[in-house]
Short mmCIF file of C-alpha atoms and ligand atoms in Angstrom, two decimals:
data_model
loop_
_atom_site.label_atom_id
_atom_site.label_comp_id
_atom_site.label_asym_id
_atom_site.label_seq_id
_atom_site.Cartn_x
_atom_site.Cartn_y
_atom_site.Cartn_z
CA THR A 17 -86.51 0.67 333.79
CA ALA A 18 -89.52 -0.97 335.05
CA TYR A 19 -87.57 -1.04 338.79
CA THR A 20 -86.62 2.25 339.38
CA THR A 21 -88.47 4.82 341.69
CA ALA A 22 -87.75 7.67 338.95
CA HIS A 23 -85.90 10.18 341.09
CA LEU A 24 -84.85 12.92 338.86
CA SER A 25 -82.29 14.87 340.54
CA ASN A 26 -79.07 16.73 340.23
CA ALA A 27 -78.29 16.33 343.93
CA MET A 28 -75.95 13.39 342.80
CA ASP A 29 -75.96 9.86 344.62
CA ARG A 30 -72.15 10.18 345.44
CA GLY A 31 -72.33 13.85 346.82
CA TYR A 32 -70.81 16.81 345.86
CA THR A 33 -68.14 16.78 348.68
CA GLU A 34 -66.74 13.58 347.13
CA LEU A 35 -67.46 14.07 343.42
CA LEU A 36 -65.11 17.96 343.98
CA ARG A 37 -62.54 15.49 345.39
CA LEU A 38 -62.82 13.10 342.40
CA HIS A 39 -63.41 15.58 339.93
CA GLY A 40 -62.19 18.57 340.60
CA ALA A 41 -64.11 22.12 341.06
CA ALA A 42 -64.48 22.21 336.93
CA GLY A 43 -65.33 18.68 336.73
CA ALA A 44 -67.94 18.88 339.95
CA ARG A 45 -69.66 22.06 338.09
CA MET A 46 -70.09 20.31 334.81
CA ILE A 47 -71.63 17.40 336.93
CA ALA A 48 -74.13 19.66 338.20
CA GLU A 49 -74.70 21.44 335.07
CA SER A 50 -75.39 18.36 333.11
CA HIS A 51 -78.08 16.67 335.32
CA THR A 52 -79.83 20.02 335.87
CA ALA A 53 -80.02 20.28 332.18
CA ALA A 54 -81.28 16.53 331.76
CA ILE A 55 -83.76 17.30 334.26
CA ALA A 56 -85.06 20.12 331.92
CA ARG A 57 -84.91 17.99 328.66
CA VAL A 58 -87.22 15.36 330.11
CA GLU A 59 -89.45 18.23 330.97
CA SER A 60 -89.32 19.79 327.42
CA ILE A 61 -89.90 16.42 325.76
CA VAL A 62 -92.80 15.75 328.00
CA GLU A 63 -94.03 19.00 327.31
CA SER A 64 -93.24 18.86 323.14
CA GLU A 65 -94.43 15.33 322.95
CA GLY A 66 -97.54 15.85 325.04
CA ILE A 67 -96.58 12.64 327.35
CA ASP A 68 -98.94 12.22 329.93
CA CYS A 69 -96.44 10.66 332.71
CA ASP A 70 -97.23 12.17 336.09
CA PHE A 71 -94.16 14.49 335.25
CA GLU A 72 -93.63 17.27 338.08
CA ARG A 73 -91.39 19.12 339.62
CA VAL A 74 -90.69 18.81 343.46
CA ASP A 75 -88.27 19.86 346.17
CA GLY A 76 -85.77 17.46 347.03
CA TYR A 77 -84.34 17.11 350.64
CA LEU A 78 -81.36 15.32 351.71
CA PHE A 79 -81.25 14.94 355.59
CA THR A 80 -79.23 13.54 358.67
CA PRO A 81 -81.23 11.99 361.26
CA ARG A 82 -82.09 13.92 364.83
CA GLY A 83 -78.98 13.34 366.91
CA ASP A 84 -76.45 12.48 364.31
CA ASP A 85 -73.35 14.96 363.37
CA THR A 86 -74.31 17.52 360.94
CA MET A 87 -71.01 18.48 359.68
CA PRO A 88 -70.78 16.11 356.76
CA LEU A 89 -74.27 17.75 355.66
CA ARG A 90 -72.98 21.07 355.95
CA GLN A 91 -70.02 20.15 354.28
CA GLU A 92 -71.96 18.92 351.47
CA LEU A 93 -74.17 22.26 351.41
CA GLN A 94 -71.10 24.18 350.55
CA SER A 95 -69.53 21.53 347.95
CA ALA A 96 -73.05 21.78 346.37
CA GLN A 97 -73.06 25.40 346.21
CA MET A 98 -69.32 25.54 344.87
CA ALA A 99 -70.45 22.99 341.99
CA GLY A 100 -72.80 25.94 341.07
CA LEU A 101 -76.11 24.50 342.32
CA LEU A 102 -78.60 27.67 342.81
CA GLY A 103 -81.04 27.98 345.41
CA LEU A 104 -80.13 25.73 347.77
CA GLU A 105 -81.17 26.16 351.33
CA TRP A 106 -80.27 24.80 355.46
CA HIS A 107 -83.24 23.90 357.08
CA PHE A 108 -83.12 23.16 360.78
CA GLU A 109 -86.21 20.87 360.65
CA THR A 110 -87.40 18.90 358.10
CA LEU A 111 -91.18 17.89 357.99
CA VAL A 112 -92.56 15.83 355.21
CA GLY A 113 -95.71 14.17 357.15
CA THR A 114 -96.18 14.70 360.81
CA ILE A 115 -92.61 14.03 362.41
CA ASP A 116 -89.80 16.02 362.13
CA LEU A 117 -87.08 14.11 360.54
CA GLY A 118 -83.92 16.13 361.47
CA PRO A 119 -81.58 19.16 359.58
CA SER A 120 -81.63 19.07 355.92
CA ILE A 121 -80.43 20.78 352.43
CA ARG A 122 -83.18 21.62 350.37
CA TYR A 123 -82.57 21.01 346.26
CA PRO A 124 -85.37 22.94 344.30
CA ARG A 125 -86.41 22.10 341.28
CA GLN A 126 -85.92 18.54 341.10
CA ALA A 127 -88.57 15.93 339.42
CA GLN A 128 -90.36 12.80 339.49
CA PHE A 129 -92.67 11.01 336.60
CA HIS A 130 -94.04 7.65 336.20
CA PRO A 131 -90.89 6.14 333.70
CA LEU A 132 -92.95 3.50 331.91
CA LYS A 133 -95.26 6.09 330.78
CA TYR A 134 -92.58 8.19 329.86
CA LEU A 135 -91.03 5.52 328.06
CA ALA A 136 -94.12 4.50 326.37
CA GLY A 137 -94.23 8.35 324.75
CA LEU A 138 -90.70 8.17 323.44
CA ARG A 139 -91.09 4.78 322.17
CA GLU A 140 -94.53 6.30 320.13
CA ALA A 141 -92.48 9.64 319.27
CA ILE A 142 -89.63 7.21 317.77
CA VAL A 143 -92.29 5.15 315.79
CA ARG A 144 -93.73 8.19 314.43
CA ASN A 145 -90.68 9.84 313.50
CA GLY A 146 -89.58 6.46 311.23
CA GLY A 147 -87.98 4.58 313.70
CA THR A 148 -87.90 1.11 314.50
CA ILE A 149 -87.86 -0.86 317.60
CA TYR A 150 -87.06 -4.70 317.86
CA GLY A 151 -88.28 -5.89 321.46
CA ASN A 152 -87.66 -9.38 322.51
CA THR A 153 -84.38 -9.66 320.50
CA LYS A 154 -81.41 -10.68 322.41
CA VAL A 155 -78.26 -9.96 321.49
CA GLU A 156 -75.33 -12.51 321.93
CA ARG A 157 -72.42 -11.56 320.21
CA VAL A 158 -70.96 -7.91 319.30
CA GLY A 159 -68.67 -8.50 316.80
CA SER A 160 -65.36 -6.38 316.04
CA ASP A 161 -67.24 -4.69 312.47
CA ARG A 162 -70.14 -2.99 314.12
CA THR A 163 -72.42 -6.55 313.79
CA VAL A 164 -74.47 -8.08 316.37
CA GLU A 165 -75.65 -11.65 316.33
CA THR A 166 -78.95 -12.44 317.79
CA ASP A 167 -79.98 -15.44 319.67
CA ASN A 168 -82.13 -16.86 317.37
CA GLY A 169 -78.78 -16.78 314.67
CA CYS A 170 -79.52 -13.50 312.93
CA ARG A 171 -76.65 -10.91 311.93
CA VAL A 172 -77.39 -7.16 311.98
CA ALA A 173 -74.86 -4.96 310.52
CA ALA A 174 -74.91 -1.02 311.91
CA GLU A 175 -73.29 2.42 310.61
CA HIS A 176 -72.78 2.48 314.39
CA LEU A 177 -73.55 0.40 317.83
CA VAL A 178 -74.85 2.17 321.13
CA ILE A 179 -74.70 -0.42 324.10
CA ALA A 180 -76.74 0.66 326.50
CA THR A 181 -76.92 -2.13 329.39
CA ASN A 182 -76.31 -2.19 332.88
CA THR A 183 -72.94 -3.54 332.38
CA PRO A 184 -71.65 -3.78 328.80
CA ILE A 185 -71.81 -7.02 327.27
CA ASN A 186 -69.04 -6.51 324.69
CA ASP A 187 -66.12 -5.69 326.83
CA ARG A 188 -64.45 -7.88 329.18
CA LEU A 189 -62.49 -5.86 331.14
CA ALA A 190 -62.13 -2.37 329.86
CA LEU A 191 -64.94 -1.18 332.24
CA HIS A 192 -66.10 -4.28 334.32
CA THR A 193 -63.44 -3.59 336.87
CA LYS A 194 -64.52 0.01 337.51
CA GLN A 195 -67.89 -1.02 337.95
CA SER A 196 -69.97 -2.60 340.98
CA THR A 197 -73.47 -3.90 340.92
CA TYR A 198 -75.83 -3.52 344.07
CA MET A 199 -78.96 -4.82 344.69
CA THR A 200 -81.54 -2.37 346.45
CA TYR A 201 -85.22 -3.03 347.67
CA ALA A 202 -88.27 -0.78 347.47
CA ILE A 203 -91.76 -1.03 349.16
CA ALA A 204 -94.91 1.10 348.60
CA GLY A 205 -97.34 1.65 350.59
CA ARG A 206 -100.99 3.38 350.75
CA VAL A 207 -101.16 7.09 352.38
CA PRO A 208 -104.19 9.53 352.61
CA ARG A 209 -103.80 11.73 349.43
CA GLY A 210 -101.54 14.75 350.76
CA SER A 211 -100.63 13.54 353.83
CA VAL A 212 -96.94 13.00 352.87
CA ARG A 213 -95.53 16.03 350.94
CA ARG A 214 -94.94 15.51 347.42
CA ILE A 215 -91.10 15.98 347.41
CA LEU A 216 -87.96 13.54 346.58
CA LEU A 217 -86.08 12.87 350.05
CA TRP A 218 -82.90 10.69 350.94
CA ASP A 219 -80.99 10.72 354.06
CA THR A 220 -77.29 10.21 355.00
CA LEU A 221 -77.11 7.08 356.36
CA VAL A 222 -74.94 4.29 354.42
CA PRO A 223 -76.60 2.57 352.67
CA TYR A 224 -78.96 5.40 352.85
CA HIS A 225 -82.62 5.54 352.08
CA TYR A 226 -84.73 7.20 349.45
CA VAL A 227 -88.25 8.27 349.21
CA ARG A 228 -91.05 9.39 346.87
CA THR A 229 -94.72 9.60 346.62
CA ALA A 230 -96.73 8.91 343.57
CA PRO A 231 -100.40 9.50 342.92
CA LEU A 232 -102.78 6.00 343.09
CA ASP A 233 -106.20 7.29 342.82
CA ALA A 234 -108.59 10.30 343.88
CA GLU A 235 -108.05 9.48 347.68
CA TRP A 236 -104.88 7.68 348.27
CA ASP A 237 -101.17 8.65 347.37
CA LEU A 238 -98.36 5.56 347.21
CA LEU A 239 -95.43 6.26 349.61
CA ILE A 240 -92.16 4.82 348.07
CA VAL A 241 -89.32 3.76 349.97
CA GLY A 242 -86.56 2.43 349.08
CA GLY A 243 -82.98 1.14 350.41
CA GLU A 244 -81.03 -1.66 352.42
CA ASP A 245 -78.72 -2.02 349.58
CA HIS A 246 -75.86 -4.44 349.37
CA ARG A 247 -73.67 -5.95 346.67
CA VAL A 248 -75.16 -8.30 344.62
CA GLY A 249 -75.21 -12.17 345.17
CA GLN A 250 -73.44 -11.39 348.60
CA GLU A 251 -76.86 -11.59 350.77
CA ASN A 252 -79.89 -13.35 350.75
CA ASP A 253 -82.03 -12.01 353.46
CA ALA A 254 -84.57 -10.09 351.45
CA VAL A 255 -87.61 -10.65 354.24
CA ASP A 256 -85.14 -8.89 356.72
CA ARG A 257 -84.83 -6.02 354.62
CA PHE A 258 -88.26 -5.65 353.59
CA ASN A 259 -89.01 -5.63 357.60
CA ARG A 260 -86.59 -3.29 358.20
CA LEU A 261 -87.74 -0.85 355.50
CA GLU A 262 -91.04 -1.17 356.41
CA ARG A 263 -90.06 -0.35 360.18
CA TRP A 264 -87.85 2.71 358.69
CA MET A 265 -91.29 3.80 356.97
CA ARG A 266 -93.80 3.52 359.72
CA GLU A 267 -91.79 5.15 362.52
CA ARG A 268 -91.34 7.80 360.16
CA PHE A 269 -94.86 8.41 358.20
CA PRO A 270 -97.13 6.59 360.70
CA THR A 271 -100.30 7.78 358.23
CA VAL A 272 -98.94 4.63 356.02
CA GLN A 273 -101.62 1.89 355.67
CA GLU A 274 -100.69 -1.54 354.18
CA ILE A 275 -97.79 -2.08 352.19
CA GLU A 276 -98.76 -2.31 348.54
CA TYR A 277 -95.85 -3.48 346.64
CA ARG A 278 -92.46 -4.85 347.15
CA TRP A 279 -89.85 -5.54 344.68
CA SER A 280 -85.82 -5.34 344.13
CA GLY A 281 -84.15 -3.40 341.42
CA ARG A 282 -79.88 -3.33 340.51
CA VAL A 283 -77.91 -0.49 340.80
CA VAL A 284 -74.55 -0.24 339.21
CA TYR A 285 -71.76 2.31 340.38
CA THR A 286 -68.66 3.11 339.00
CA ILE A 287 -65.33 4.04 340.97
CA ASP A 288 -65.90 7.92 340.37
CA GLY A 289 -69.40 8.44 341.02
CA ILE A 290 -70.75 9.28 337.37
CA ALA A 291 -71.52 6.90 334.39
CA PHE A 292 -69.30 5.87 331.51
CA ILE A 293 -71.21 7.24 328.41
CA GLY A 294 -69.12 7.72 325.30
CA ARG A 295 -66.97 5.95 322.86
CA ASN A 296 -65.87 2.31 323.47
CA PRO A 297 -62.62 2.46 325.20
CA THR A 298 -61.14 -0.48 322.81
CA GLY A 299 -61.88 -1.57 319.57
CA ASP A 300 -63.93 0.22 316.68
CA GLU A 301 -64.62 4.18 317.02
CA ARG A 302 -68.15 3.83 316.11
CA VAL A 303 -69.05 1.52 318.80
CA PHE A 304 -70.79 3.57 322.12
CA ILE A 305 -71.60 2.89 325.52
CA ALA A 306 -73.77 4.01 328.09
CA THR A 307 -73.18 2.26 331.05
CA GLY A 308 -72.82 2.70 335.02
CA ASP A 309 -75.74 5.09 336.34
CA ASN A 310 -74.99 4.96 339.92
CA GLY A 311 -78.79 5.04 341.21
CA MET A 312 -79.04 8.15 338.92
CA GLY A 313 -80.38 6.17 335.93
CA MET A 314 -82.71 8.65 334.91
CA THR A 315 -80.61 11.64 334.38
CA HIS A 316 -77.65 9.68 333.27
CA GLY A 317 -79.92 7.71 330.88
CA THR A 318 -81.10 11.33 329.30
CA LEU A 319 -77.34 12.70 329.05
CA ALA A 320 -76.59 9.61 327.12
CA GLY A 321 -79.21 10.39 324.71
CA MET A 322 -78.12 13.83 324.72
CA ILE A 323 -74.23 13.20 324.16
CA LEU A 324 -73.97 10.09 322.21
CA SER A 325 -76.30 11.58 319.46
CA ASP A 326 -73.86 14.55 318.86
CA MET A 327 -71.38 12.32 319.01
CA ILE A 328 -72.64 10.05 316.10
CA ILE A 329 -73.22 13.21 313.89
CA GLY A 330 -70.04 14.36 314.17
CA ARG A 331 -70.37 17.23 316.79
CA GLN A 332 -68.02 17.43 319.72
CA HIS A 333 -70.20 17.60 323.16
CA ARG A 334 -69.34 19.81 326.00
CA TRP A 335 -69.50 17.23 328.47
CA GLU A 336 -67.51 14.51 326.35
CA ARG A 337 -64.40 14.22 328.22
CA LEU A 338 -66.60 14.21 331.57
CA TYR A 339 -68.27 11.21 330.88
CA ASP A 340 -65.70 9.41 328.59
CA PRO A 341 -65.29 5.56 329.48
CA ALA A 342 -61.58 5.97 328.83
CA ARG A 343 -61.21 8.44 331.62
CA ARG A 344 -58.76 7.68 334.21
CA THR A 345 -59.75 9.08 337.87
CA VAL A 346 -56.78 9.36 339.81
CA GLY A 347 -58.58 9.58 343.05
CA ALA A 348 -60.74 6.91 342.56
CA LEU A 349 -57.99 3.93 343.02
CA GLY A 350 -59.11 3.17 346.42
CA GLU A 351 -62.85 2.63 344.97
CA PHE A 352 -60.93 0.69 342.53
CA VAL A 353 -59.23 -1.91 344.77
CA LYS A 354 -61.96 -2.27 347.07
CA GLY A 355 -64.18 -3.21 344.19
CA ASN A 356 -61.47 -5.90 342.71
CA MET A 357 -60.82 -7.26 346.15
CA ALA A 358 -64.54 -8.20 346.70
CA THR A 359 -64.77 -9.68 343.12
CA ALA A 360 -61.61 -11.70 343.48
CA ALA A 361 -63.11 -12.75 346.92
CA SER A 362 -66.15 -14.40 344.74
CA TYR A 363 -63.89 -16.62 343.34
CA THR A 364 -62.99 -18.25 346.64
CA ASP A 365 -66.93 -19.53 346.33
CA TYR A 366 -65.19 -22.94 344.40
CA LEU A 367 -63.46 -24.03 347.51
CA THR A 368 -66.48 -23.66 349.86
CA ALA A 369 -69.03 -26.20 350.64
CA GLY A 370 -72.64 -25.80 349.10
CA ASP A 371 -75.58 -24.57 350.43
CA TYR A 372 -76.66 -28.23 351.39
CA PRO A 373 -74.87 -31.57 350.84
CA ASP A 374 -77.44 -32.55 348.31
CA GLU A 375 -80.46 -31.94 346.51
CA SER A 376 -82.93 -33.84 348.98
CA SER A 377 -83.08 -30.58 351.13
CA ILE A 378 -84.19 -28.25 348.66
CA ALA A 379 -87.84 -27.03 349.00
CA ARG A 380 -90.29 -27.21 346.13
CA GLY A 381 -89.96 -23.64 344.33
CA SER A 382 -86.57 -22.95 345.49
CA GLY A 383 -82.78 -23.30 344.50
CA ALA A 384 -79.45 -23.91 346.25
CA ILE A 385 -75.71 -24.33 345.08
CA VAL A 386 -74.73 -28.20 345.99
CA ARG A 387 -71.11 -29.65 345.17
CA HIS A 388 -70.91 -32.23 342.88
CA GLY A 389 -67.26 -33.67 343.84
CA TRP A 390 -64.98 -30.69 342.64
CA ARG A 391 -67.87 -28.98 340.88
CA LYS A 392 -70.90 -27.11 342.27
CA ALA A 393 -74.02 -26.88 340.60
CA ALA A 394 -76.97 -24.74 341.02
CA VAL A 395 -80.07 -26.71 341.66
CA TYR A 396 -83.84 -25.52 341.08
CA ARG A 397 -86.47 -27.45 342.51
CA ASP A 398 -89.58 -26.28 340.62
CA GLU A 399 -93.02 -26.54 342.03
CA ALA A 400 -93.93 -30.16 340.79
CA GLY A 401 -90.61 -31.50 342.68
CA THR A 402 -88.40 -31.72 339.61
CA CYS A 403 -84.96 -30.90 340.34
CA HIS A 404 -83.24 -28.84 337.34
CA THR A 405 -79.46 -28.60 337.68
CA PHE A 406 -77.24 -26.01 336.34
CA SER A 407 -73.45 -25.59 336.45
CA ALA A 408 -73.10 -22.74 338.96
CA VAL A 409 -70.32 -21.18 336.80
CA CYS A 410 -71.33 -18.05 335.19
CA PRO A 411 -70.51 -18.11 331.51
CA HIS A 412 -69.16 -14.42 331.81
CA MET A 413 -66.24 -14.70 333.83
CA LYS A 414 -66.46 -18.09 336.02
CA CYS A 415 -67.47 -16.55 339.02
CA LEU A 416 -70.38 -18.83 340.95
CA VAL A 417 -73.64 -17.81 340.96
CA ARG A 418 -75.59 -17.81 344.01
CA TRP A 419 -79.53 -18.22 344.90
CA ASN A 420 -81.93 -15.29 345.25
CA SER A 421 -85.00 -16.57 347.15
CA LEU A 422 -86.78 -13.36 346.57
CA ASP A 423 -86.66 -12.87 343.07
CA LYS A 424 -85.99 -17.03 342.25
CA THR A 425 -82.97 -16.14 340.22
CA TRP A 426 -79.29 -17.18 340.02
CA ASP A 427 -77.50 -13.97 340.77
CA CYS A 428 -73.53 -13.37 339.93
CA PRO A 429 -71.51 -11.59 342.66
CA CYS A 430 -68.91 -10.52 340.47
CA HIS A 431 -70.25 -8.24 337.77
CA GLY A 432 -74.02 -8.67 338.56
CA SER A 433 -75.39 -10.94 335.66
CA ARG A 434 -78.66 -12.68 336.38
CA PHE A 435 -80.29 -15.71 335.61
CA SER A 436 -83.73 -17.21 335.77
CA ALA A 437 -84.46 -20.30 338.06
CA MET A 438 -84.29 -22.28 334.87
CA GLY A 439 -80.75 -20.87 334.00
CA GLU A 440 -81.76 -18.51 331.43
CA VAL A 441 -79.50 -15.39 331.14
CA ILE A 442 -82.37 -12.17 331.78
CA GLN A 443 -79.55 -9.94 332.45
CA GLY A 444 -76.00 -9.38 331.58
CA PRO A 445 -73.10 -8.72 331.22
CA ALA A 446 -73.16 -12.49 330.60
CA THR A 447 -74.95 -13.29 327.34
CA GLU A 448 -75.22 -17.30 327.34
CA ASN A 449 -77.39 -19.19 329.80
CA LEU A 450 -76.11 -21.16 332.79
CA ALA A 451 -74.92 -24.69 331.16
CA PRO A 452 -77.40 -27.59 331.88
CA PHE A 453 -76.19 -30.31 334.28
CA GLY A 454 -79.53 -32.54 333.51
CA THR A 455 -82.72 -32.83 335.40
CA LYS A 456 -84.29 -35.44 337.78
CA THR A 457 -87.66 -35.97 339.32
CA GLU A 458 -88.11 -36.83 343.19
CA ALA A 459 -89.02 -40.38 342.18
CA GLU A 460 -85.26 -40.57 340.31
CA GLU A 461 -83.60 -39.08 343.29
CA LYS A 462 -85.21 -41.51 345.74
CA PRO A 463 -83.46 -44.84 345.23
CA GLN A 464 -80.18 -43.07 344.64
CA GLU A 465 -80.66 -41.94 348.56
CA GLN A 466 -81.69 -45.18 349.55
CA ALA A 467 -78.50 -46.65 348.12
FE1 FES B 526 -68.93 -11.51 335.25
FE2 FES B 526 -70.70 -13.32 336.11
S1 FES B 526 -70.90 -11.67 335.51
S2 FES B 526 -68.39 -13.46 335.98
#
């Protein structure tokens, strides 16, 4: 959650034109209603718990760059109105800083906050009400009898289990074929306080840009711009992407001074544009999942809390069927095929050459895939020059990982698992580390090179 830019919106990343096609008029209305309610729920929790997290209601604008076809944007306005969003407005020009960005739709009563300050408030409330939270406790296995096994060998039995991970760690096939993981990039630059309006902003480009501000101090705000998304593990050109983001930002917001922060995050998309929240599609009735946030993690996460708490105490929730992980969305077949072809294509990595013919070309503090006969190794050379070699095979479903030079991680292109440079799993669905191949110092490599 620390990586999110925390837009609280009911405008929906996938757009209502597409959501109407996929979920019908009744479904799209429920999507609009539920995300509107999620923003209101966050607001009421912030108030009732007195959480100091910079929460504020702001307008959102979806704009089409000047000169581009405005028909899809007009269609989106109509679709969002059909879905029941109120108070939408068409604007012929959009002034956020000093430059007109183009025509836009204005969405009233969106919101933004500081996600970690909000979470800290939730944590306090949970503990104050008798709850217990165990951090740094990695679950490695989920048993069919609602027990989980942790990495230190403990077994925890539960009355109900909620698996709320980017991608479920308990199922192999039920949902992985219906989700794709993308990498997104964000930068934050200093702007004089008030020189950029406090709003949420998105454009209609593919991939799209997203923008918000955050208070920094009495004189300055941070302008946060994100975008340049791509499927995890398929590109390794973060520097170019950050440069493009910065250019995009400076062209539209000339008051930006230095860039203070750069980071990347993950977005998990489902084939039909909304999260999977509810009973796990296979196995025990009392195992629940929440996954596939579609870039709407703040509202989908809140909805998961609202829906699952009702289901656990045996109360039917009115949005239960809409978000049911077992749903079949007929219109999403094309997305299903596309996503799975991309996953299948990743397995051809077994046949290709490595990034380098051997370890000697790998710079200190960097990693690369190297072929060892019929196998591929993920090799990381640490700052002292020692190579640490792991099997490149992802323990989840045996795709081959790729090096991510920005975060210095091994990323799996199939379902988005992520491993540290030293092979430790840091993001599922994999729950095990990369298998070691052995380590070699620079001195140990040299005689072999000469030989
Ligand atoms: Fe599924 Fe790697 S995350 S194979």
